[in-house]
PDB file of C-alpha atoms in Angstrom:
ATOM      1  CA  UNK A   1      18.924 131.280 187.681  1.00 54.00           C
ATOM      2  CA  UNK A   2      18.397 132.232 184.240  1.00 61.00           C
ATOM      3  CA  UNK A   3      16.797 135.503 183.151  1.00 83.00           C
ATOM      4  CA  UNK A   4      13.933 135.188 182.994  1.00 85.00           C
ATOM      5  CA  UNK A   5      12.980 136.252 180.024  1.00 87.00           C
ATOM      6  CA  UNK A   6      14.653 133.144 178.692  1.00 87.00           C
ATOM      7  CA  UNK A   7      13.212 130.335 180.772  1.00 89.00           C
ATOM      8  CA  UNK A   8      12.246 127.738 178.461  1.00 88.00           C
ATOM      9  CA  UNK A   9      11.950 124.134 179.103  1.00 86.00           C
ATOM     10  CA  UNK A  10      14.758 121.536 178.003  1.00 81.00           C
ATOM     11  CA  UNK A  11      12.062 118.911 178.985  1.00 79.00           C
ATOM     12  CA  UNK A  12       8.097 118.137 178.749  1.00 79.00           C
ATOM     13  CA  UNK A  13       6.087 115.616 179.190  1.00 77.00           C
ATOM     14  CA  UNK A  14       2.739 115.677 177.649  1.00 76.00           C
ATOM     15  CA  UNK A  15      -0.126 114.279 179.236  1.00 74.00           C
ATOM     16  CA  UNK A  16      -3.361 113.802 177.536  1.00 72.00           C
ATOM     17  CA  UNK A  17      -7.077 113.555 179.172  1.00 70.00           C
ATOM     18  CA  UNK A  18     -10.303 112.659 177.271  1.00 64.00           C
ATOM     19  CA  UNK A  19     -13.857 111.668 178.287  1.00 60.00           C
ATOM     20  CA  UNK A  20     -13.577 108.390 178.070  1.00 55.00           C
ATOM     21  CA  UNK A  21     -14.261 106.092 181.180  1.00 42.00           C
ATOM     22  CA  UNK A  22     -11.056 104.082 180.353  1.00 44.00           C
ATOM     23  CA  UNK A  23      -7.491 104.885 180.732  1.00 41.00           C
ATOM     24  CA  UNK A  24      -5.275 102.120 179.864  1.00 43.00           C
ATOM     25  CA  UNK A  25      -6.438  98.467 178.419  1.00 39.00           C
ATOM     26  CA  UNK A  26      -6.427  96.213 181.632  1.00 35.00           C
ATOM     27  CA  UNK A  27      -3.143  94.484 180.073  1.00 34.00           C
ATOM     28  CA  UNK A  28       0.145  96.784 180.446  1.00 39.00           C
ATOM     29  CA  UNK A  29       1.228  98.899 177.954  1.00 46.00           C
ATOM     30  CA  UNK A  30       5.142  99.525 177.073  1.00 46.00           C
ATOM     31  CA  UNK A  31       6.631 102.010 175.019  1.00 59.00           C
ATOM     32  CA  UNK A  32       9.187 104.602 175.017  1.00 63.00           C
ATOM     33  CA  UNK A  33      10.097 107.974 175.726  1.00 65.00           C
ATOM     34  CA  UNK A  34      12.881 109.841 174.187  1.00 62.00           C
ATOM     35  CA  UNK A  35      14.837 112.885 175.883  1.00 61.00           C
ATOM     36  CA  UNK A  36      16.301 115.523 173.812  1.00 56.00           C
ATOM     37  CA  UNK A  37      17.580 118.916 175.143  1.00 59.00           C
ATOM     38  CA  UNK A  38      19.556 120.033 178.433  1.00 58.00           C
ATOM     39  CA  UNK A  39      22.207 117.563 176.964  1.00 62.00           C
ATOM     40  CA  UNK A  40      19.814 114.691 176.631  1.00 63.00           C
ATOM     41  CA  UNK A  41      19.786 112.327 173.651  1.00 62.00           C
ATOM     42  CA  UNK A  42      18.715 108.688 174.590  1.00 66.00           C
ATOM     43  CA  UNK A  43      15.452 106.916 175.134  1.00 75.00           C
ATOM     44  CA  UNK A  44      13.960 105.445 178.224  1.00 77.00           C
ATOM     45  CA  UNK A  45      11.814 102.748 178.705  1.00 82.00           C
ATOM     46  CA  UNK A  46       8.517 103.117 179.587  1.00 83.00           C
ATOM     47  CA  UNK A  47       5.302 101.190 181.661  1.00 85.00           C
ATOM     48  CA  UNK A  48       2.036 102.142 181.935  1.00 84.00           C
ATOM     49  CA  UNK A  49      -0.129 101.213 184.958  1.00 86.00           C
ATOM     50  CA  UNK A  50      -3.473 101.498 185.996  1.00 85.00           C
ATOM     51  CA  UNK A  51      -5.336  99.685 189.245  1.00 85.00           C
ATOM     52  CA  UNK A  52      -5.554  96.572 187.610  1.00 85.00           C
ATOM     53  CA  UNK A  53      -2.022  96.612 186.968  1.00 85.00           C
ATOM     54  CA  UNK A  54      -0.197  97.922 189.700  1.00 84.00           C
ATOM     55  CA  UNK A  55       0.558  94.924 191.747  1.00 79.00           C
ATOM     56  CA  UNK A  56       0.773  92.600 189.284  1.00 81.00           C
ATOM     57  CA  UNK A  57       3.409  93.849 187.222  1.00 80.00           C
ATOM     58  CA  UNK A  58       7.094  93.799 187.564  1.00 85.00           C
ATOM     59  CA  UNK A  59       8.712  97.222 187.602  1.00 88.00           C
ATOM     60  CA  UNK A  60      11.771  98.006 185.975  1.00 88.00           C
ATOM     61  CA  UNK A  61      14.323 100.366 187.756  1.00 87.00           C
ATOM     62  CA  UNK A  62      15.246 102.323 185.069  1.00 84.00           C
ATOM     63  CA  UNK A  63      11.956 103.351 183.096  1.00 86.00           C
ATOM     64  CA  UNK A  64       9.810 105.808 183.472  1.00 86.00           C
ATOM     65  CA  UNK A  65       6.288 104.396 185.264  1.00 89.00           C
ATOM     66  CA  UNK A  66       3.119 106.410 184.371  1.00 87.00           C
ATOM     67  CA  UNK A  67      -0.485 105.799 186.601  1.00 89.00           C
ATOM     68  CA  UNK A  68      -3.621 107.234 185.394  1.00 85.00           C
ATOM     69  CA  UNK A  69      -6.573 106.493 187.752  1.00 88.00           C
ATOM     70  CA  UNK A  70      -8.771 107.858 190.721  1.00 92.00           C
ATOM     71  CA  UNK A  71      -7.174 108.470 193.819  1.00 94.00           C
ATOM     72  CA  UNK A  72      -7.865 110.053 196.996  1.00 95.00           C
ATOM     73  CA  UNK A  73      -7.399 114.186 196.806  1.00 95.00           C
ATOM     74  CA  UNK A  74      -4.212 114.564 198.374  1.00 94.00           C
ATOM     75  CA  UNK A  75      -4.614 118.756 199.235  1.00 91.00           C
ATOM     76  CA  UNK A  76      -4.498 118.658 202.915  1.00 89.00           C
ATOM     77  CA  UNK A  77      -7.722 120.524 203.737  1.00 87.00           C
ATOM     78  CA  UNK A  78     -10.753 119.796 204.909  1.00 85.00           C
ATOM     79  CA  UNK A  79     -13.446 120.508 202.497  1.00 83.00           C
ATOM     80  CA  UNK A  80     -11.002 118.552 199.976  1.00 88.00           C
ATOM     81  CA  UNK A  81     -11.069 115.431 202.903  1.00 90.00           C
ATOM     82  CA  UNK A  82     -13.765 112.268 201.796  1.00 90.00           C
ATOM     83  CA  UNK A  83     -13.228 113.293 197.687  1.00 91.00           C
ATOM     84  CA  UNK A  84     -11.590 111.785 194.898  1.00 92.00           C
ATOM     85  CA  UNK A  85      -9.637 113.050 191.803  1.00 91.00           C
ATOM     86  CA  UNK A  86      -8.515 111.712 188.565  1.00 87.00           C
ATOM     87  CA  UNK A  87      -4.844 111.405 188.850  1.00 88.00           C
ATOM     88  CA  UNK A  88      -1.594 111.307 186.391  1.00 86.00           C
ATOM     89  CA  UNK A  89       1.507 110.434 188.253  1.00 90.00           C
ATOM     90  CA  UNK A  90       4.593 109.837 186.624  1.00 88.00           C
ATOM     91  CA  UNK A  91       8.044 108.506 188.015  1.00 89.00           C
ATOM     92  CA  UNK A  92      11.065 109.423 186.790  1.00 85.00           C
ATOM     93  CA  UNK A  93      14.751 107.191 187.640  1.00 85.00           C
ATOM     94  CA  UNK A  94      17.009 109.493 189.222  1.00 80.00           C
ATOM     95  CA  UNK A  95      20.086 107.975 187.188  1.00 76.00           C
ATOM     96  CA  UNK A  96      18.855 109.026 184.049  1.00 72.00           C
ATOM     97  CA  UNK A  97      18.329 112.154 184.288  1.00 73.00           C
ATOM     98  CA  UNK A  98      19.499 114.393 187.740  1.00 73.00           C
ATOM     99  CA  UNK A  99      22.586 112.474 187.979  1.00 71.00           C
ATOM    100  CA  UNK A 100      23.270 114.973 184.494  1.00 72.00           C
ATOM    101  CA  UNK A 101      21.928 118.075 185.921  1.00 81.00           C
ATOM    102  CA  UNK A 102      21.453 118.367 189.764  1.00 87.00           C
ATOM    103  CA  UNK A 103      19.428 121.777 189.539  1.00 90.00           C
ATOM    104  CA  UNK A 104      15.752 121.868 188.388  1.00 90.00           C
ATOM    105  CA  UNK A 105      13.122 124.469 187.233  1.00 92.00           C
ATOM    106  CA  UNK A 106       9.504 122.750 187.442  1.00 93.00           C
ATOM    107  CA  UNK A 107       6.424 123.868 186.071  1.00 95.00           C
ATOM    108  CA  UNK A 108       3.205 122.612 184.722  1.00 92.00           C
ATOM    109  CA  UNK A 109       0.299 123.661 182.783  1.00 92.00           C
ATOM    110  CA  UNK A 110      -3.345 122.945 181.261  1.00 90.00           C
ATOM    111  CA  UNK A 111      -4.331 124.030 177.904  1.00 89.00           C
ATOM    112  CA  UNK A 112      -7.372 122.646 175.583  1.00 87.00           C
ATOM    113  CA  UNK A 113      -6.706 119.955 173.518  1.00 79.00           C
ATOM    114  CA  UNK A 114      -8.635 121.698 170.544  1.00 81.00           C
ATOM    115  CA  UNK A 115      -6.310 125.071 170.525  1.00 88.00           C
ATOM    116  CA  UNK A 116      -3.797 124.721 172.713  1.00 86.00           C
ATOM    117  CA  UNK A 117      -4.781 127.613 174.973  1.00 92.00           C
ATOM    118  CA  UNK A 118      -3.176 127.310 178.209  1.00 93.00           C
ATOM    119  CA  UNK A 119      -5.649 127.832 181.032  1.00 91.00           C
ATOM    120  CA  UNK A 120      -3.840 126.870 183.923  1.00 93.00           C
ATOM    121  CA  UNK A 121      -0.534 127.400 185.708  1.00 95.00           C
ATOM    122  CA  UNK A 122       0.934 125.600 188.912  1.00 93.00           C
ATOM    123  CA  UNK A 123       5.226 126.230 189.751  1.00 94.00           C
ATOM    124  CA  UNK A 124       5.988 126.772 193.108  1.00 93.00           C
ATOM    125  CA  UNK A 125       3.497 125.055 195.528  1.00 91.00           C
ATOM    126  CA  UNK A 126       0.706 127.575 196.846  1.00 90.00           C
ATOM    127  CA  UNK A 127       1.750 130.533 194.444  1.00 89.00           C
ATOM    128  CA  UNK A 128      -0.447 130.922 191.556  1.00 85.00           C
ATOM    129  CA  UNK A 129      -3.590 129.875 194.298  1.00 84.00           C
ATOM    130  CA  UNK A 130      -3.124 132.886 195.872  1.00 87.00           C
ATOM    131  CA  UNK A 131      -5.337 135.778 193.749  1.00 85.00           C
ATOM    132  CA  UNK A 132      -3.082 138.270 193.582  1.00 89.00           C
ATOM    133  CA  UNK A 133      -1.295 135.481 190.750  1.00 92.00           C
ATOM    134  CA  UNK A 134      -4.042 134.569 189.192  1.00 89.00           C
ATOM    135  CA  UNK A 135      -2.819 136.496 186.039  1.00 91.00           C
ATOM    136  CA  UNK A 136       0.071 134.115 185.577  1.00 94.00           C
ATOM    137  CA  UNK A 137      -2.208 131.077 184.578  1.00 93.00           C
ATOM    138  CA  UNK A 138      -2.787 131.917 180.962  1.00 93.00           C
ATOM    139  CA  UNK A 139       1.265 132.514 180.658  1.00 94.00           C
ATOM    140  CA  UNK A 140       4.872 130.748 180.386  1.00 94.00           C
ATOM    141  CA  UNK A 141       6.750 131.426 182.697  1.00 95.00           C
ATOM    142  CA  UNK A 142       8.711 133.431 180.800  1.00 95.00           C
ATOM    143  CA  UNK A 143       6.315 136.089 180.901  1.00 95.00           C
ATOM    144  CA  UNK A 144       5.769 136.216 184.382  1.00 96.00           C
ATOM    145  CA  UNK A 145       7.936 139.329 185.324  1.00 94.00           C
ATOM    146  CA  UNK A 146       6.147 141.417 182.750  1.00 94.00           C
ATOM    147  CA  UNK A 147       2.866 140.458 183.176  1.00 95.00           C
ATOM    148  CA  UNK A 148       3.292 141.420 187.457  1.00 94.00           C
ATOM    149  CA  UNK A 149       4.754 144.474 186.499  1.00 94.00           C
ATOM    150  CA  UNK A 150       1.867 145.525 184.112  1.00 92.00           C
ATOM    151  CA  UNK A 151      -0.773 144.490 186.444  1.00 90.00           C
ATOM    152  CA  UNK A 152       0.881 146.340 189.242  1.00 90.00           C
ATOM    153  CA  UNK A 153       0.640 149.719 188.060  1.00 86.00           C
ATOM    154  CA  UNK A 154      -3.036 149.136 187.414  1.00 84.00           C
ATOM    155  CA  UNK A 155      -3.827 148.244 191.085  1.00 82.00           C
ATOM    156  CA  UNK A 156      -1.717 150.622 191.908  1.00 81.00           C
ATOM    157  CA  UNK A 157      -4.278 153.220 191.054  1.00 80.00           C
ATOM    158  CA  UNK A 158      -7.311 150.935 192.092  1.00 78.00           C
ATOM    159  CA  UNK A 159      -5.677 150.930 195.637  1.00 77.00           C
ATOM    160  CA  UNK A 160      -5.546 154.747 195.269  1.00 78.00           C
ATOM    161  CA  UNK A 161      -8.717 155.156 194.403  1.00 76.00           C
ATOM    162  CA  UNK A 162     -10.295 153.141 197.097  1.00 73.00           C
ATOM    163  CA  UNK A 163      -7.991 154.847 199.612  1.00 73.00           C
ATOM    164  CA  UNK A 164      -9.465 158.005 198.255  1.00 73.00           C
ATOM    165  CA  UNK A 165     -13.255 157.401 198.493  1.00 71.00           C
ATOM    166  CA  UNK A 166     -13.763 154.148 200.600  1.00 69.00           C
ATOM    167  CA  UNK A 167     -10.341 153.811 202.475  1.00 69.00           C
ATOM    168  CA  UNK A 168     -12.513 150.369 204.260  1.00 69.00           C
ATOM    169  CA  UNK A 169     -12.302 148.547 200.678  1.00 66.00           C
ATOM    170  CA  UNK A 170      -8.758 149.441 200.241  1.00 65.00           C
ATOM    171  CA  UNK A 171      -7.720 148.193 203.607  1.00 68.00           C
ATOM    172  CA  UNK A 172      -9.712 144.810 202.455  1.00 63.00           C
ATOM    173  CA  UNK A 173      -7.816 144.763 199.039  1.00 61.00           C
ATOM    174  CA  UNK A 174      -4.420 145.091 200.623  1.00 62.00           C
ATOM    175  CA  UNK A 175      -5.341 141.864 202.837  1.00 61.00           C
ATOM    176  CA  UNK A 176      -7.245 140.078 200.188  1.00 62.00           C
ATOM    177  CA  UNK A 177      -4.265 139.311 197.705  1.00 73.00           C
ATOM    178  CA  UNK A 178      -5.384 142.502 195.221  1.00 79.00           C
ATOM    179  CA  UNK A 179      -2.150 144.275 195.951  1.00 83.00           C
ATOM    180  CA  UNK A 180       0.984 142.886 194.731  1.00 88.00           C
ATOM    181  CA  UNK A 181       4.388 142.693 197.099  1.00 88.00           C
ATOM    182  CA  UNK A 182       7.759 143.775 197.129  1.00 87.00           C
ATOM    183  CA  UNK A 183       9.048 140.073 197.138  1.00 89.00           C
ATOM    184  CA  UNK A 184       6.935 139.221 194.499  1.00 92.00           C
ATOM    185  CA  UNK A 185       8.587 139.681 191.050  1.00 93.00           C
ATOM    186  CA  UNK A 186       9.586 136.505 190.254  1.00 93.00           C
ATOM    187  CA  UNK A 187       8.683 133.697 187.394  1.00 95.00           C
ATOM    188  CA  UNK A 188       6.045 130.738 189.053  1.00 95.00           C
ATOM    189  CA  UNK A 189       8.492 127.964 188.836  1.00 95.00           C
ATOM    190  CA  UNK A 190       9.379 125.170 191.273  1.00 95.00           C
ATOM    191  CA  UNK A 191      13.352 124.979 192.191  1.00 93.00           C
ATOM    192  CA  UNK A 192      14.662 121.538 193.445  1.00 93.00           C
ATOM    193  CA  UNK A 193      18.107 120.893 193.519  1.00 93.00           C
ATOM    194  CA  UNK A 194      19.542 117.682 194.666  1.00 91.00           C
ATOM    195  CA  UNK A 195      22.044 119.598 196.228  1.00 92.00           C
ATOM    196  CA  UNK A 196      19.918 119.576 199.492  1.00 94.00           C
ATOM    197  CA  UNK A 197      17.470 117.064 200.672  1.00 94.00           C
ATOM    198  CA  UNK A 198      13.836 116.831 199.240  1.00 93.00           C
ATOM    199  CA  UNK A 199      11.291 118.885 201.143  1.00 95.00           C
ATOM    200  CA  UNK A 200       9.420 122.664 200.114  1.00 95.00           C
ATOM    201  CA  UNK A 201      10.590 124.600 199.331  1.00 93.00           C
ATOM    202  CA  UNK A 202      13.109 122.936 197.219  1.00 96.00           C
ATOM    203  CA  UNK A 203      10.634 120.545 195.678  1.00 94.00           C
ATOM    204  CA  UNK A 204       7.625 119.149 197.668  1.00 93.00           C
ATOM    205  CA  UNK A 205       6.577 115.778 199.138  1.00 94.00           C
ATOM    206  CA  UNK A 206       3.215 115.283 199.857  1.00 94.00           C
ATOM    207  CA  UNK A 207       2.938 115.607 203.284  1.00 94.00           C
ATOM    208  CA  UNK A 208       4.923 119.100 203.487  1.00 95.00           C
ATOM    209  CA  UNK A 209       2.534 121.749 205.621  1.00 94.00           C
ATOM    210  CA  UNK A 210       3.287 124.003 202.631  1.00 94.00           C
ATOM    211  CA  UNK A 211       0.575 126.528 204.129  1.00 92.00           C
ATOM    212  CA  UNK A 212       2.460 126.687 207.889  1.00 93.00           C
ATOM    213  CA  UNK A 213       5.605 127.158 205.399  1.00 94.00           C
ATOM    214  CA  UNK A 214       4.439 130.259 203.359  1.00 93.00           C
ATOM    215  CA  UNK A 215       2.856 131.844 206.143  1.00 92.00           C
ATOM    216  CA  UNK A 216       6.799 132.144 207.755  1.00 92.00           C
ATOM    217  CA  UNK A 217       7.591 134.215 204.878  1.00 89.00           C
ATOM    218  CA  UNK A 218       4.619 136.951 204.404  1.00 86.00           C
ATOM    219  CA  UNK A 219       1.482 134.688 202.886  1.00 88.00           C
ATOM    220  CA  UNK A 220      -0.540 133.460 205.286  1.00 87.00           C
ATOM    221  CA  UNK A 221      -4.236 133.122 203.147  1.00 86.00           C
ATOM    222  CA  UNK A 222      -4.012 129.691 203.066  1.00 87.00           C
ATOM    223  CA  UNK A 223      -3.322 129.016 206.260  1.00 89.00           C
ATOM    224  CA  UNK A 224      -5.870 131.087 207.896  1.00 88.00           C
ATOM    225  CA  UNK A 225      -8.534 129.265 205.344  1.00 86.00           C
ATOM    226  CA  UNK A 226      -7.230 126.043 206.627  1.00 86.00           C
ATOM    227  CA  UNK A 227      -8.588 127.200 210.446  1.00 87.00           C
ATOM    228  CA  UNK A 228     -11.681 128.554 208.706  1.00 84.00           C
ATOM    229  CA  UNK A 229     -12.774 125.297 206.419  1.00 79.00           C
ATOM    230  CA  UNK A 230     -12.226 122.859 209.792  1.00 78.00           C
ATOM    231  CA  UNK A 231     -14.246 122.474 211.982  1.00 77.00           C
ATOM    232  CA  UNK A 232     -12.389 121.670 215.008  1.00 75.00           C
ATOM    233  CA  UNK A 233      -9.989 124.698 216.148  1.00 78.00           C
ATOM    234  CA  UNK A 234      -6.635 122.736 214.946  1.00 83.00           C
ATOM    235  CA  UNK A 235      -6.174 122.807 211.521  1.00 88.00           C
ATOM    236  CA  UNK A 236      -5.203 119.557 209.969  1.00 88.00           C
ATOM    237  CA  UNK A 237      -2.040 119.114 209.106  1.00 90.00           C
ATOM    238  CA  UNK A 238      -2.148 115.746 207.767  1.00 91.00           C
ATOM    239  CA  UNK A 239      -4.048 113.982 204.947  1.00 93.00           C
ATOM    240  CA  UNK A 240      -7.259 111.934 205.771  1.00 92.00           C
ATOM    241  CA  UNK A 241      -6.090 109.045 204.188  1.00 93.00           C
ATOM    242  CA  UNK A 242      -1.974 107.896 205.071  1.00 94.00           C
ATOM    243  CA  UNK A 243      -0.255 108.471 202.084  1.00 95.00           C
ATOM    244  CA  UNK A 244       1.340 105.572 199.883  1.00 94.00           C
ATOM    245  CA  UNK A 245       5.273 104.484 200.389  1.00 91.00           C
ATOM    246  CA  UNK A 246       5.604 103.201 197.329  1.00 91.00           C
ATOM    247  CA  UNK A 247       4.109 104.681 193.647  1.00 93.00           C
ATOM    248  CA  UNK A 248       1.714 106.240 192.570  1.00 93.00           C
ATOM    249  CA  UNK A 249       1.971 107.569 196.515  1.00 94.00           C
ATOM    250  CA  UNK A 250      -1.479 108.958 196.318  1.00 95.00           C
ATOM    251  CA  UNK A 251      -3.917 107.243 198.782  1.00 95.00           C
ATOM    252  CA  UNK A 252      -6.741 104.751 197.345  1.00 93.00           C
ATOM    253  CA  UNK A 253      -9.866 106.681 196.463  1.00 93.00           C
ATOM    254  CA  UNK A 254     -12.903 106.795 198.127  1.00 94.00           C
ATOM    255  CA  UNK A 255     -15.639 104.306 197.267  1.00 93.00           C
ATOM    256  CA  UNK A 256     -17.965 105.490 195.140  1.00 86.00           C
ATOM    257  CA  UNK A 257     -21.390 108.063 196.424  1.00 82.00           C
ATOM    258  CA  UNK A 258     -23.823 110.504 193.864  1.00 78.00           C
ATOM    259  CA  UNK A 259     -22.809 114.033 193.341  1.00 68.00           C
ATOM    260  CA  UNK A 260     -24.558 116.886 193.804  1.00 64.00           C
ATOM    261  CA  UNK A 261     -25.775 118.330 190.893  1.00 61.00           C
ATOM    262  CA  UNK A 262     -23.613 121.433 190.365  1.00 58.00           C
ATOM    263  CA  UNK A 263     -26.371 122.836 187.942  1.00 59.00           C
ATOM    264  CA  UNK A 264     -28.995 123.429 190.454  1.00 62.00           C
ATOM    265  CA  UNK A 265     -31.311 126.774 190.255  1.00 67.00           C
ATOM    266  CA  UNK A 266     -29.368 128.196 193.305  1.00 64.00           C
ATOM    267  CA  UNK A 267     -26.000 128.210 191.455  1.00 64.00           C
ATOM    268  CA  UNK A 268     -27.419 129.274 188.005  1.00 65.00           C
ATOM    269  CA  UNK A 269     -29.114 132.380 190.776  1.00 68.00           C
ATOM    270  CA  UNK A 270     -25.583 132.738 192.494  1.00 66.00           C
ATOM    271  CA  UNK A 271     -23.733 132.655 189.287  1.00 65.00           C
ATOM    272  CA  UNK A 272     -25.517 134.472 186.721  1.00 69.00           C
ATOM    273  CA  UNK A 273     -27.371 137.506 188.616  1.00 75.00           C
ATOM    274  CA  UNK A 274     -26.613 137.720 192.437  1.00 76.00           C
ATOM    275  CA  UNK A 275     -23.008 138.370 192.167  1.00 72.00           C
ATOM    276  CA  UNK A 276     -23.233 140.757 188.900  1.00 77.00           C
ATOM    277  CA  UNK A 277     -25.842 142.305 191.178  1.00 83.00           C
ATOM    278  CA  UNK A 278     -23.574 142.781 194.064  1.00 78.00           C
ATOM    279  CA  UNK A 279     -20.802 144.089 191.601  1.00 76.00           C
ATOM    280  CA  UNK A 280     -23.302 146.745 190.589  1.00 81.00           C
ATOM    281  CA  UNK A 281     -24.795 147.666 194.051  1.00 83.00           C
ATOM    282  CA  UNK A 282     -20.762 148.242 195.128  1.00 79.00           C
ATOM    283  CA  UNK A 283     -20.097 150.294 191.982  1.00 77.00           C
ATOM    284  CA  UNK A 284     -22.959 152.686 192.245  1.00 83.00           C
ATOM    285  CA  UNK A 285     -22.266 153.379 195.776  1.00 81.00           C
ATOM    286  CA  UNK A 286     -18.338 153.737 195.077  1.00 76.00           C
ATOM    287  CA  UNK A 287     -19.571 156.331 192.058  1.00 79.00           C
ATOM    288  CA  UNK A 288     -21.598 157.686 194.556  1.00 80.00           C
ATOM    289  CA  UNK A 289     -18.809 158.583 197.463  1.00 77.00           C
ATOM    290  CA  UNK A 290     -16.457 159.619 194.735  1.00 76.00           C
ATOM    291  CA  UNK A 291     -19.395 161.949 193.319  1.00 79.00           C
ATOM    292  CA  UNK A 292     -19.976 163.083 197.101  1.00 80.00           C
ATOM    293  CA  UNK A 293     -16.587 163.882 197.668  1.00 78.00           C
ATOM    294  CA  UNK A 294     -15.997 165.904 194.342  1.00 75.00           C
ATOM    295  CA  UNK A 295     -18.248 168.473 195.106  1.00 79.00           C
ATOM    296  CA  UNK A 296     -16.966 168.553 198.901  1.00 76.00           C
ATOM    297  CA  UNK A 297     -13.769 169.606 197.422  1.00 75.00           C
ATOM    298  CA  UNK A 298     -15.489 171.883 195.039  1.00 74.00           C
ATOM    299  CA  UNK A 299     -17.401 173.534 197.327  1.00 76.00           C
ATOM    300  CA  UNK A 300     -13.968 174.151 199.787  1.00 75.00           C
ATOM    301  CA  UNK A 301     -12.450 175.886 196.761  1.00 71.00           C
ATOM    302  CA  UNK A 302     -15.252 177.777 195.761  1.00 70.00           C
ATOM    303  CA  UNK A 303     -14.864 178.881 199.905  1.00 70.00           C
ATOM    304  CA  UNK A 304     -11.449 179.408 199.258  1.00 64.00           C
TER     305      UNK A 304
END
């Protein structure tokens, strides 16, 4: 690997969503895409598809096929079973571009359209939803390293502290995600090499029980949510709906049902004063112990 300081990409697509209720006119659309960088220079082909088009229109082999449309949610849990998502799948021919290079770094972001500020990460598969990474969404990936190392020293002396005056809270914080891990300074990227067959963690396919995976190796939050959200004692390990053989690969969606309406009094309540009153409530009675236990140990030197 590269340093990582100097991970940059030699490739990007750029995918962009509006509000509109349309993606694509119902006829096909054909452009094309040119590759430059990573010793690129040529132009590919490209087709368009959406769910009127998908199975009426020849594909061609060597372009790049791009679906925009609702699918099924493919995240194998349940509270993510019976739901639909608006998807962007695009397919790349192997022969134009890993036949070149046949080791990968993958990574994807979000940013708003109006000034570019990236809000959202994703590299390696179940990384950046665990909290302790939650920092890494607003970066590149070349900033990764730095910005764990910062943050570590800070919760370093947050894990103190609670240790210190409510050692419960820092026992939570160690099992929570707060407190980063030795094995954790590294860049959010995805490796896949063709070097080795498809399957996480070099790449991912759909059906890969990424959580069972992670939990092997030292993170296991996932997993245990994915006893706690089902309500049978097995946790599901495959998707409600069988997955497609042939692209997009994402199940159909789910016919259509109303919402709820996330803007309900209870979640304006929940969002806007019960938890900044439960922040509160915890940081007077933390001030409290550590006020408590101040004059303890001014009172034993006094003694002394």
């Amino acid at each position: 690997m590269v340093e990582p300081t100097g991970i940059r990409p030699d490739i990007s697509f750029v995918m962009a969503l509006d509000n509109s209720a349309r993606f694509f006119p119902d006829a096909m659309q054909t452009g094309k895409l040119k590759i430059v960088g990573a010793g690129f220079d040529h132009t590919l082909p490209v087709q368009i598809f959406d769910d009127n088009t998908l199975g009426r229109q020849a594909r061609d082999p060597n372009a790049v096929w791009v679906y925009a449309g609702v699918r099924d949610d493919p995240f194998i849990f349940p509270k993510f079973f019976n739901a639909n998502i608006i998807t962007m799948v695009i397919s790349l021919p192997k022969t134009a571009i890993l036949s070149r290079h046949p080791d990968w770094l993958l990574w994807a972001n979000s940013k708003y359209a109006g000034n570019g500020e990236q809000i959202d990460h994703v590299g390696r598969s179940n990384r950046t939803q665990l909290g302790r990474f939650d920092i890494l969404n607003t970066k590149e990936p070349s900033q990764h390293l730095r910005a764990l190392h910062e943050a570590q020293r800070g919760r370093e002396q947050v894990q103190d502290f609670f240790k210190e005056v409510a050692r419960p809270l820092g026992n939570l914080n160690q099992l929570s995600g707060f407190v980063l891990r030795s094995y954790d300074f590294a860049p959010d990227v995805m490796i896949f090499t063709t070097r080795y067959p498809p399957g996480f963690p070099n790449g991912r396919r759909l059906e890969d029980d990424v959580a069972e995976t992670t939990c092997q190796w030292g993170d296991c939050p996932l997993h245990e949510n994915s006893y706690i959200d089902s309500s049978t004692f097995q946790r599901a390990i495959v998707n409600d709906k069988p997955f497609l053989e042939d692209f997009p690969y994402l199940a159909e969606h789910w016919p259509w049902r109303p919402q709820p309406f996330v803007g309900s009094p209870w979640h304006w309540f929940r969002t806007h004063l019960l938890w900044p009153i439960v922040v509160l409530l915890v940081g007077l009675y933390l001030l409290r112990r550590a006020w408590r236990l101040a004059c303890v140990r001014l009172r034993a030197k006094r003694s002394d």
